[in-house]
XYZ file of C-alpha atoms in Angstrom:
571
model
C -5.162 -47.084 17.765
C -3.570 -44.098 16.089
C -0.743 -45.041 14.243
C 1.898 -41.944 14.987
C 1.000 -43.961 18.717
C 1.812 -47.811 17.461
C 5.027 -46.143 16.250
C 6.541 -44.326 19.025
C 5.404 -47.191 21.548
C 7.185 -49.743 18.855
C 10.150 -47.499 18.657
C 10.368 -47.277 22.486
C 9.961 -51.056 22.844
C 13.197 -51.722 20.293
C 15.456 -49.099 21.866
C 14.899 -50.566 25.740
C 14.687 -54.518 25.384
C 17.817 -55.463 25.841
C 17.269 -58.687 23.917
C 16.802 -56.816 20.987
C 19.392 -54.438 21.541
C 22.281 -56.381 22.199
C 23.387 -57.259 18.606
C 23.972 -54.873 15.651
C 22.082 -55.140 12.522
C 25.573 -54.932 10.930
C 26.519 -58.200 12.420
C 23.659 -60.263 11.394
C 24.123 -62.985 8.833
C 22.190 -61.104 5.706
C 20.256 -63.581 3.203
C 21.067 -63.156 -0.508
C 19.202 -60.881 -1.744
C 16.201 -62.034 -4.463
C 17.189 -60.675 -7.603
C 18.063 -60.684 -11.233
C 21.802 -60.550 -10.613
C 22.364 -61.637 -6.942
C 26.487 -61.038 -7.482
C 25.427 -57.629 -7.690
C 23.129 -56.326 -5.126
C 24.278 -57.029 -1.332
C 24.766 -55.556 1.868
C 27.317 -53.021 0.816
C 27.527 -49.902 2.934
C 26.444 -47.073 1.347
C 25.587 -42.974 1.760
C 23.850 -40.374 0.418
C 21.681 -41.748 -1.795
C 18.637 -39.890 -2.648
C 15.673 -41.390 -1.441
C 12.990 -42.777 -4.027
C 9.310 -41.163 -4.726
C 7.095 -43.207 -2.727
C 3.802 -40.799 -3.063
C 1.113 -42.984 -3.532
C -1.717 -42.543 -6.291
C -4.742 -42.177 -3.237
C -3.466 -40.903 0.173
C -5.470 -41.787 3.153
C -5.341 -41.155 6.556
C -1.798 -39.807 5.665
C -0.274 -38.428 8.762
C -0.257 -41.744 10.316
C 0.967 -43.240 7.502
C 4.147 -40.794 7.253
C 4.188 -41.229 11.073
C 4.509 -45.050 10.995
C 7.296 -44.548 8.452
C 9.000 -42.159 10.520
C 8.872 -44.755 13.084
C 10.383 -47.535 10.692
C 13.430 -45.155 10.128
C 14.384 -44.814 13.701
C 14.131 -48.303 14.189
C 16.038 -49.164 11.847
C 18.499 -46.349 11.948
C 19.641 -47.806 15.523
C 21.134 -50.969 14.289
C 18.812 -53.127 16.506
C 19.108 -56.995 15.498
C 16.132 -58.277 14.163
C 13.579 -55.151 13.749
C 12.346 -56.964 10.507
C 9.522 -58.820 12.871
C 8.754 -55.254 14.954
C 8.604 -53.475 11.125
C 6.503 -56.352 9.850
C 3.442 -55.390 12.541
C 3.460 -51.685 11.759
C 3.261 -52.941 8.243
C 0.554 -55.299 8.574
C -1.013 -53.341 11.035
C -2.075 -50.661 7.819
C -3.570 -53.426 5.570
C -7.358 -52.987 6.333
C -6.375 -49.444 4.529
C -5.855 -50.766 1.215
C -5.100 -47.683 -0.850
C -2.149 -46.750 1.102
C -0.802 -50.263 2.106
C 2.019 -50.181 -0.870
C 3.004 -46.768 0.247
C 3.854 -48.361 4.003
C 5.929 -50.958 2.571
C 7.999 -49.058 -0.034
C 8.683 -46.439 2.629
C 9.868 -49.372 4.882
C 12.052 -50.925 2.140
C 13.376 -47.227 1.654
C 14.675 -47.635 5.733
C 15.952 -50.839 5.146
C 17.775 -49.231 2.458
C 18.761 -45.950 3.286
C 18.501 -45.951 6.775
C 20.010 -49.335 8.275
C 23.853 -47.994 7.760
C 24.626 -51.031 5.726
C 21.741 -50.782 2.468
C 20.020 -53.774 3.402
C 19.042 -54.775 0.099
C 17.614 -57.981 1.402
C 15.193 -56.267 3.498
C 14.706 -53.619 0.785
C 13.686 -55.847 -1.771
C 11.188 -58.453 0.389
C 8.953 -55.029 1.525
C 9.354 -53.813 -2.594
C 7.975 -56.916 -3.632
C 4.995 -57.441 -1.214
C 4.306 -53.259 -1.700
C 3.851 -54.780 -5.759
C 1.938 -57.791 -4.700
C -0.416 -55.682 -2.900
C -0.535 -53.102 -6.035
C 1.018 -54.479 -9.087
C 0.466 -50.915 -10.090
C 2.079 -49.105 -7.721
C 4.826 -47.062 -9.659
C 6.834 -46.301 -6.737
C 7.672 -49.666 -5.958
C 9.667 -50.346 -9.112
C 10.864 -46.730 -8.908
C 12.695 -47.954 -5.929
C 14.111 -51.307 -7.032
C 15.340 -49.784 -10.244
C 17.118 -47.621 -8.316
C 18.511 -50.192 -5.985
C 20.115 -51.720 -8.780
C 21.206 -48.785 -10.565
C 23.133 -48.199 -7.402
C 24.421 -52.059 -7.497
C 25.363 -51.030 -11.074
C 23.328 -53.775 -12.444
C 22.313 -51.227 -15.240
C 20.067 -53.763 -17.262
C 17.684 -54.721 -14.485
C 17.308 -51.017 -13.649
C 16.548 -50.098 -16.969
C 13.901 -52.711 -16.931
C 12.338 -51.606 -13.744
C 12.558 -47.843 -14.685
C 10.617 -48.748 -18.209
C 8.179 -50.743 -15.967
C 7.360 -47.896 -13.575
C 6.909 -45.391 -16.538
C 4.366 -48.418 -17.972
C 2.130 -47.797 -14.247
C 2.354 -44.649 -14.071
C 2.480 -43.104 -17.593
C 1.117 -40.015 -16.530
C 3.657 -39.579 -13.569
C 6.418 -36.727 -15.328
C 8.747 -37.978 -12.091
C 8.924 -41.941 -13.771
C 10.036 -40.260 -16.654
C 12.339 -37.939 -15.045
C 14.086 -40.753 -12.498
C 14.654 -42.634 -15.392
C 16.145 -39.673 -17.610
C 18.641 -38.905 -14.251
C 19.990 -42.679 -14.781
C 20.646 -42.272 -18.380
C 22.172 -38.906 -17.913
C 24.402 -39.945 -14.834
C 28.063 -39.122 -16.040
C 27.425 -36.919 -18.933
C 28.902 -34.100 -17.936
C 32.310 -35.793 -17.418
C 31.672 -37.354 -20.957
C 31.376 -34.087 -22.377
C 34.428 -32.597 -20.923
C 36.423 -35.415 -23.129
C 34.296 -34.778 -25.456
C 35.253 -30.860 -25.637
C 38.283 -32.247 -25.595
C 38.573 -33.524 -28.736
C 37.681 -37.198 -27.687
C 35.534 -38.253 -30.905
C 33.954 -41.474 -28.501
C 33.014 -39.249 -25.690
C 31.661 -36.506 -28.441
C 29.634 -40.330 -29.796
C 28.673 -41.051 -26.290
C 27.486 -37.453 -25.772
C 25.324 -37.300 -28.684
C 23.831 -40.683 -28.365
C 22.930 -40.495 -24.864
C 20.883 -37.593 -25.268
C 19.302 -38.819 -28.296
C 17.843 -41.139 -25.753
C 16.980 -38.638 -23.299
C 15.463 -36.610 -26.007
C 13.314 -40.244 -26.575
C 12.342 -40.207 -23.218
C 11.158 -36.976 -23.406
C 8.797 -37.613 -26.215
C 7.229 -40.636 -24.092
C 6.274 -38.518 -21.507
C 5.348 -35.881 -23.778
C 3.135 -38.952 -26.002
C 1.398 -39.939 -22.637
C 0.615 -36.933 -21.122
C 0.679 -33.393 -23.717
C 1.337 -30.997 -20.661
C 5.134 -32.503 -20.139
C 7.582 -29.545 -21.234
C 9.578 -31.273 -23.973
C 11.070 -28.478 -25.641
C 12.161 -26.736 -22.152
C 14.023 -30.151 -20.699
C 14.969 -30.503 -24.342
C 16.465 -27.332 -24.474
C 18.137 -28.230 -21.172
C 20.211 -30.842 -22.679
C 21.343 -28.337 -25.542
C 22.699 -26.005 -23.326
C 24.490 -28.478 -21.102
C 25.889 -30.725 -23.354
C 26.046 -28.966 -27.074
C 29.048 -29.577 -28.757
C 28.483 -27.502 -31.416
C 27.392 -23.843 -32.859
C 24.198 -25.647 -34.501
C 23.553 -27.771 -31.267
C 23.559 -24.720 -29.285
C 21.749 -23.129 -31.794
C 19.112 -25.750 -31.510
C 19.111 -25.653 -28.115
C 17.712 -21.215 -28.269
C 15.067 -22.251 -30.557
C 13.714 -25.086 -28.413
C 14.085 -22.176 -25.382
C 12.048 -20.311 -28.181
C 9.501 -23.032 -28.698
C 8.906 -23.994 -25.300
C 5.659 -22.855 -23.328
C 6.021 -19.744 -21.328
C 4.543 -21.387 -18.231
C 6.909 -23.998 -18.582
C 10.187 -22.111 -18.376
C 11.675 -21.374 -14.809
C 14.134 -18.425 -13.275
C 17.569 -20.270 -14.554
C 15.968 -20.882 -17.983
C 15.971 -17.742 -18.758
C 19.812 -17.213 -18.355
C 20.280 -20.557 -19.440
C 19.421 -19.196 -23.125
C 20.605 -16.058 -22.830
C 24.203 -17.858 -21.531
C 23.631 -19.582 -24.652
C 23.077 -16.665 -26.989
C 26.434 -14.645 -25.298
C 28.413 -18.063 -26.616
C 27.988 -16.531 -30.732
C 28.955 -12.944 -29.156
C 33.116 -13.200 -29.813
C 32.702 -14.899 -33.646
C 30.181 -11.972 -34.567
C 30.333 -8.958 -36.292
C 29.836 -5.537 -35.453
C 25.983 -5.317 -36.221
C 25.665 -9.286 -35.330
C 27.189 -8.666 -31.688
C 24.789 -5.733 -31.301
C 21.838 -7.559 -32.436
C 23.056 -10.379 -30.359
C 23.114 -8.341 -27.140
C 20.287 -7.206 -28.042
C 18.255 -10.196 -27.799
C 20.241 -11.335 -24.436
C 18.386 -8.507 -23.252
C 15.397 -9.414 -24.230
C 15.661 -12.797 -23.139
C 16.317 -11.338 -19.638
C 13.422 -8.854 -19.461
C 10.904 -11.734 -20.240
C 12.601 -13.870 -17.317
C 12.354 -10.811 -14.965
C 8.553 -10.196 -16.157
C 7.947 -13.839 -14.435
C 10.897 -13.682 -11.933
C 11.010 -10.042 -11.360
C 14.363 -10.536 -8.102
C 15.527 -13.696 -9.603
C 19.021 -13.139 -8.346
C 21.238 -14.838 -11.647
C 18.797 -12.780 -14.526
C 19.877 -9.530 -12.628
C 23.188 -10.162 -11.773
C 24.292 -11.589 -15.808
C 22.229 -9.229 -17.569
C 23.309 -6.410 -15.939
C 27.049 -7.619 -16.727
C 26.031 -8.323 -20.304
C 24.697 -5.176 -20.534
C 28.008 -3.559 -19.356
C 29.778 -5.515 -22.267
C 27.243 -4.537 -24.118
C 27.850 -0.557 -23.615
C 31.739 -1.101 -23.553
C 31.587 -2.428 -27.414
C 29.147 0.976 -28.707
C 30.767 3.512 -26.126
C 33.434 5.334 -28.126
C 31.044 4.596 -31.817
C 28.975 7.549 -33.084
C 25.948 7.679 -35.020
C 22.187 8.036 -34.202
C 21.833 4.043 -34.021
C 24.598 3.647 -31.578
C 23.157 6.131 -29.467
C 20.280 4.641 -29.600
C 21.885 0.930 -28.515
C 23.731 2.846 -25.697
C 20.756 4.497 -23.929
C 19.110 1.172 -24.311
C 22.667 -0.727 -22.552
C 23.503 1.647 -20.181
C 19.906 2.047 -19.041
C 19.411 -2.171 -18.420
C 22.631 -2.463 -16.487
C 21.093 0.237 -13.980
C 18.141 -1.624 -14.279
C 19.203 -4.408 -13.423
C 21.563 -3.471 -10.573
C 19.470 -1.209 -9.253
C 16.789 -3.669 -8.514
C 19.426 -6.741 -7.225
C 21.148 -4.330 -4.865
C 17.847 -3.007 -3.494
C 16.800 -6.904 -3.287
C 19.802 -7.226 -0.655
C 19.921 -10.924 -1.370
C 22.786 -13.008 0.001
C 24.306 -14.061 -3.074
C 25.234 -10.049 -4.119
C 28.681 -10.109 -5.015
C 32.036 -7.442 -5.263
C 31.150 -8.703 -8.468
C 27.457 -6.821 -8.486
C 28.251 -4.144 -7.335
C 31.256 -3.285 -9.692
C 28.774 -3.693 -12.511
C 26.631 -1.334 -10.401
C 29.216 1.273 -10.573
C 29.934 1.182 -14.152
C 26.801 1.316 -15.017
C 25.792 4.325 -12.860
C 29.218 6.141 -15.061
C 27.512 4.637 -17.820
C 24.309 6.383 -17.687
C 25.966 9.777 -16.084
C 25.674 9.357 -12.501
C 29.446 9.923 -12.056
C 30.425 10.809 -8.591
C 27.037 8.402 -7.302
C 29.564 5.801 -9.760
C 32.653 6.639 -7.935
C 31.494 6.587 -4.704
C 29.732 3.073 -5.288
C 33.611 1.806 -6.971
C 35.529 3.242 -3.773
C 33.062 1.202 -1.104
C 33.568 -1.897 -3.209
C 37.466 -1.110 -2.766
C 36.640 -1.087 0.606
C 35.648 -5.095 0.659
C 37.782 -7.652 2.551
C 36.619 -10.211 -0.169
C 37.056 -8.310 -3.329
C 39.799 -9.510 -6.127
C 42.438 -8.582 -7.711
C 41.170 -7.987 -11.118
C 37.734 -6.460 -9.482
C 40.674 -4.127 -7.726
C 42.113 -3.120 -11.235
C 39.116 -3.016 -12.957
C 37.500 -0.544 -10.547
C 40.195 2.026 -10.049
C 40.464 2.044 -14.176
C 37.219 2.855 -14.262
C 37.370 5.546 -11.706
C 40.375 7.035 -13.397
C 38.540 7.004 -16.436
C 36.076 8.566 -14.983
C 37.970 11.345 -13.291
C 39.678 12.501 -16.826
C 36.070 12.403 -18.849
C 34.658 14.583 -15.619
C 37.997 16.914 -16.654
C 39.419 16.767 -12.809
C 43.051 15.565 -13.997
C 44.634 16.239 -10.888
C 42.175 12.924 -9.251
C 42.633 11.127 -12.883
C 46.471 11.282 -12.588
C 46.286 10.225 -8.793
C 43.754 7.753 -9.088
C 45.997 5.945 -12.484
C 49.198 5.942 -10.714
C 47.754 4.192 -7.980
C 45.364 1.884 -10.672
C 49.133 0.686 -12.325
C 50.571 -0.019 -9.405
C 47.649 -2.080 -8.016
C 48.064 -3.948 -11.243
C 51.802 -3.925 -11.026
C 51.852 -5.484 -7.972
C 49.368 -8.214 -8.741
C 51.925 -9.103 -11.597
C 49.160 -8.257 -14.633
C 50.419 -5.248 -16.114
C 50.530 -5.248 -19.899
C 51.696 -2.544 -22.358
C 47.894 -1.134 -22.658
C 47.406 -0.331 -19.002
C 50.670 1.923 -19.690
C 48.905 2.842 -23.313
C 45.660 4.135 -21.777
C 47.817 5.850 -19.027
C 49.408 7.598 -21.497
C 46.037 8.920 -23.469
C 45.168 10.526 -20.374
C 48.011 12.806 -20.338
C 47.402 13.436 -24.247
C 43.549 14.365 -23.213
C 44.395 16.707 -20.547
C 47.153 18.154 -22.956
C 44.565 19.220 -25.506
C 42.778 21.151 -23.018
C 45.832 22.988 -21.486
C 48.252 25.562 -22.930
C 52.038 26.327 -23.155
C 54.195 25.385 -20.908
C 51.408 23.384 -19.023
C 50.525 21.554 -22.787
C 53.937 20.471 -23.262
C 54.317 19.006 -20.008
C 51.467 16.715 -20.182
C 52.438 15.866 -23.417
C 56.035 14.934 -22.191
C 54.711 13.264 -19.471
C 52.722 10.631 -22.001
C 55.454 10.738 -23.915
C 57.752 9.111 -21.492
C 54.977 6.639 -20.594
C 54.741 5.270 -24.302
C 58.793 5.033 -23.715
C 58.210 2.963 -20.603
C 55.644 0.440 -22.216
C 58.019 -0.396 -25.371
C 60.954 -0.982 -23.071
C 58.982 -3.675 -20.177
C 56.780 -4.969 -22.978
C 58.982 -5.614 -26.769
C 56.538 -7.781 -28.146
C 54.219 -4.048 -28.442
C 57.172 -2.092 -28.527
C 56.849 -0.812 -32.148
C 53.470 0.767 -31.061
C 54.798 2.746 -27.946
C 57.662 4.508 -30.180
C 55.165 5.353 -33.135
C 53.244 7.000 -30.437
C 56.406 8.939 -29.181
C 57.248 9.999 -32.626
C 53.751 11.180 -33.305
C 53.834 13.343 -30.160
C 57.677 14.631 -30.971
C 56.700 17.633 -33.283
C 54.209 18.549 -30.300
C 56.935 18.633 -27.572
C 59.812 19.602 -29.948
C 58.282 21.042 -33.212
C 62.144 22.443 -34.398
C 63.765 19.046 -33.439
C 66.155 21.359 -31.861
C 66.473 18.840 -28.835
C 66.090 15.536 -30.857
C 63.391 14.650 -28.697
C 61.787 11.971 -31.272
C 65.580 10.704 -32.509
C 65.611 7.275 -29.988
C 61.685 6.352 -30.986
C 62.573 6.917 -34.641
C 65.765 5.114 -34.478
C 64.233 2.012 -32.946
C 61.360 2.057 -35.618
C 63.990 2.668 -38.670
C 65.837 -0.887 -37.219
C 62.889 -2.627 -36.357
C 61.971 -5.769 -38.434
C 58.356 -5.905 -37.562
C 57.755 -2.337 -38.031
C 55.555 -1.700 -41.144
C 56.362 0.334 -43.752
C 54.131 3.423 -42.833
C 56.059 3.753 -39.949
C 59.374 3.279 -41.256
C 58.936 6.263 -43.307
C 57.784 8.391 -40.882
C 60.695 7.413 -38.901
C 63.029 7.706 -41.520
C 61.943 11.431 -42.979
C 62.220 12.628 -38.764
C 66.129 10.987 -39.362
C 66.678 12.617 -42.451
C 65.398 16.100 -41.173
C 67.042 15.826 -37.655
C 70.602 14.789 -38.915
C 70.342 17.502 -42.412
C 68.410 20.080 -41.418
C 69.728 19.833 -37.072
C 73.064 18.715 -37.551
C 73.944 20.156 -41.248
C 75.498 16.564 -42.366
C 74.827 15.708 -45.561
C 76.594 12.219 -45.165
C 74.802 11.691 -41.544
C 71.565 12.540 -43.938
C 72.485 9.715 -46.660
C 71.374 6.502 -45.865
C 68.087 7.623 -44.730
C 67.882 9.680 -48.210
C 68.071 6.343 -49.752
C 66.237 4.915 -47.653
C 63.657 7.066 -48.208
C 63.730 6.506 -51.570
C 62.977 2.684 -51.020
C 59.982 3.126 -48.950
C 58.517 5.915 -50.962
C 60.168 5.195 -54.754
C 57.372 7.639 -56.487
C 58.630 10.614 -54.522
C 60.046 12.796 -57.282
C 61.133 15.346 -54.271
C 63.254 12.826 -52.996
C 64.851 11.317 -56.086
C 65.446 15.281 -56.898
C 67.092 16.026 -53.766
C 69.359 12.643 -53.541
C 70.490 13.665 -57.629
C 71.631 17.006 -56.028
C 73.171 16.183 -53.010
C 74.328 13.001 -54.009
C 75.000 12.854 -57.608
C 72.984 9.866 -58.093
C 70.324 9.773 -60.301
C 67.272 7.272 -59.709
């Protein structure tokens, strides 16, 4: 009879006698369970627990097989008291097929298990043992009770059945693999103590995968086609503590076999690479970027829409362009074509891919780099949709309308720049992030659109940054010094006769300033000494900054001359 037939009739059969039906499973008296460590392993409820590889070495007549399975799982699942007889027959009834017999009984100690509501162990273990009597081979079988008693935290006796499964099946990467996920269980909370500064957990961390490593090399000894430096590799990047154990972790990347690597590698090692970015040098960050790049041009080569390549290397490259932007030189330009022109890349081809996991994020990246490589009102147009989104944040907010400000004063349209900034500060103002350089690159618009305007219309724009600098030293003291240098650098320009004493407060505040440095000091203090001599003709108004001046500047045979005449004091 077929067997997807024996099942449904014996599943039909359990769910209508009511002599069967009338008692839960949960309430039946369990046996003790025949193990290594009884106290351990009982009838303790449990869920989600991943079910065990029961794929036997020779499959026949399959599809009855998973079909009388199937059948043992919805018996099971519906509580009925004793099913173990009714599971038993479709059991027994597959033992003229010898090859897939332990397969039957492991996937009925998996229902017992995973499937009764109350992990059965009991049950579990009887159908585990006779699947092993039948095939004291069968891999699967002690898979399944290792992981039975990994769950009953019996860690020993899983150990020993993992090891023993990895003995049948040597050539099986998934022994060696179920048996790596039990040593690695927890390691990621180990290493968060041990980034912590917790030198155990950073002994722990570096110990267990020492034996995961180990593990790795079995497989690798039993069967040459296991990627050991790629799930080596893996363990670097997740649980490096250091710049050399990361570092180790790129080469393995480097060393692995190309076949072997999949979609998230790739950014795996580039994610990896970024981490020596912020310690690096000028050329070092640049070559650095540089290979991130070229890490995620060989994962698109093999994963040519993987969403997380496109959507991190085109933000890389962004970061990228934003460090060589404003440097000259043919070798800069040469690094900027080749950042600006990934990030389009890159974006180009994830927002074309319209998968679901595009974010505000994406498509601000998208933006900048369409600026980036000249595309400027396709750029703007692309920043003001995203402004558009119900699900956009704050910073994405800020970041956006900077960029389109920025982009309105390097297109020359001042009238949108100035618009588009006031609105960009307030944004940021309101979301309680502004900090003296928002104000400071306010400010540098007004001194760009300054040097491309004339009289009256210059001086305006000039006062206009002017007050700005005055605005960021008074909300934000800590930077204060560096808004009033500003002001007194753009004094002359507003007020080149200090007639109206326009730089007097800036130069004032520098000249009592403790953190001030000295270059400034003396610029502050020659604007005092001209302003209250030369503006308000008083030689004793003029003194202390004299001497002053004098201290700052002691070679300055002008100023000793000028104090010996005025003041009869000879330096």
């Amino acid at each position: 009879m077929n067997m997807r037939k024996i099942a449904i009739g014996l599943l039909a059969f359990a769910l209508v006698a009511p002599s069967i039906a009338s008692v839960s499973l949960k309430d039946k008296k369990e046996k003790k369970p025949k193990t290594e460590k009884k106290a351990k392993v009982d009838n303790k409820t449990k869920t989600g627990k991943a079910s065990s590889s029961n794929s036997p070495r020779k499959v026949q007549t399959i599809n009855d097989v998973e079909a009388a399975i199937l059948g043992i799982e919805k018996i099971v699942s519906h509580t009925l008291v004793e099913v173990e007889p009714i599971v038993q027959q479709i059991c027994e009834s597959q033992q003229t097929k010898k090859s897939v017999c332990p397969r039957i009984y492991v996937g009925a100690a998996n229902a017992f298990w995973l499937k009764s509501g109350v992990s059965d162990t009991t049950y579990a273990l009887k159908y585990i043992d006779k699947a092993i009597e039948l095939d004291p081979h069968y891999s699967p079988a002690y898979m399944l009770k290792g992981d039975i008693y990994k769950w009953a935290d019996d860690t020993t006796v899983a150990v020993n059945y993992y090891k023993k499964a990895i003995e049948m099946a040597p050539n099986d990467f998934r022994t060696y693999r179920k048996y790596a996920s039990f040593v690695e269980a927890g390691l990621d909370k180990v290493t968060e103590r041990a980034f912590a500064g917790d030198t155990e957990a950073q002994e722990e961390v570096r110990k267990r995968r020492a034996k995961l490593e180990n593990i790795y090399a079995m497989a690798k000894e039993a069967n040459p086609t296991f990627p050991y430096n790629r799930d080596c590799a893996r363990l670097y990047a997740a649980y490096g503590l250091t710049t050399n154990e990361i570092q180790k972790g790129v080469q393995l990347y480097d060393e692995a076999q190309k076949d072997s690597l999949e979609a998230d590698n790739y950014t795996s090692q580039a994610r990896m690479v970024y981490t020596f970015v912020d310690n690096a040098d000028g050329n070092t960050k640049l070559q650095l970027y540089t290979r991130i790049m070229n890490i995620c041009d060989s994962g698109l080569v093999r994963y040519p829409a993987y969403y997380y390549i496109l959507s991190t290397g085109a933000d890389w490259a962004n970061r990228a362009y934003d460090l060589v932007k404003k440097q000259q030189g043919d070798a800069l330009y040469e690094y900027k074509k080749l950042f600006a022109s990934r990030a389009l890349e890159y974006s180009e081809t994830l927002i074309a891919s319209k998968d679901t996991a595009i974010t505000d994020l994406n498509y601000l990246n998208y933006g900048k780099a369409l600026i980036n490589n000249n595309k400027l009102n396709q750029g703007i147009d692309v920043l003001k949709e995203l402004l558009k989104s119900p699900t956009i944040k704050d910073d994405q907010v800020a970041s956006a309308m900077g960029v389109i400000s920025n982009t309105y004063k390097d297109m020359g349209e001042y009238d949108k720049a100035e618009t588009a900034y006031q609105e960009y500060i307030n944004t940021v103002e309101s979301n309680g992030k502004l900090n003296y350089f928002h104000l400071q690159n306010y400010a540098a618009m007004y001194k760009d659109k300054a040097e491309e305007c004339v009289g009256m219309e210059q001086v305006a724009a000039y006062k206009k940054a002017f007050d700005i600098y005055g605005q960021a030293a008074e909300r934000f003291p800590d930077y204060a010094d560096y808004g009033y240098i500003n002001q007194l650098q753009l004094s002359p320009l507003i007020d080149p006769d200090q007639e109206a004493g326009v730089g007097l407060q800036p130069a004032l505040q520098l000249y009592n300033s403790v953190s001030a440095n000295a270059s400034w000091q003396l610029m502050a203090t020659r604007y005092l000494v001209g302003y209250y001599f030369n503006v308000k003709k008083s030689k004793e108004l003029a003194r202390k900054y004299f001497m002053r001046w004098h201290e700052l500047d002691p070679d300055n045979e002008t100023v000793k001359r000028n104090i010996a005449i005025l003041y009869k004091v000879n330096l």
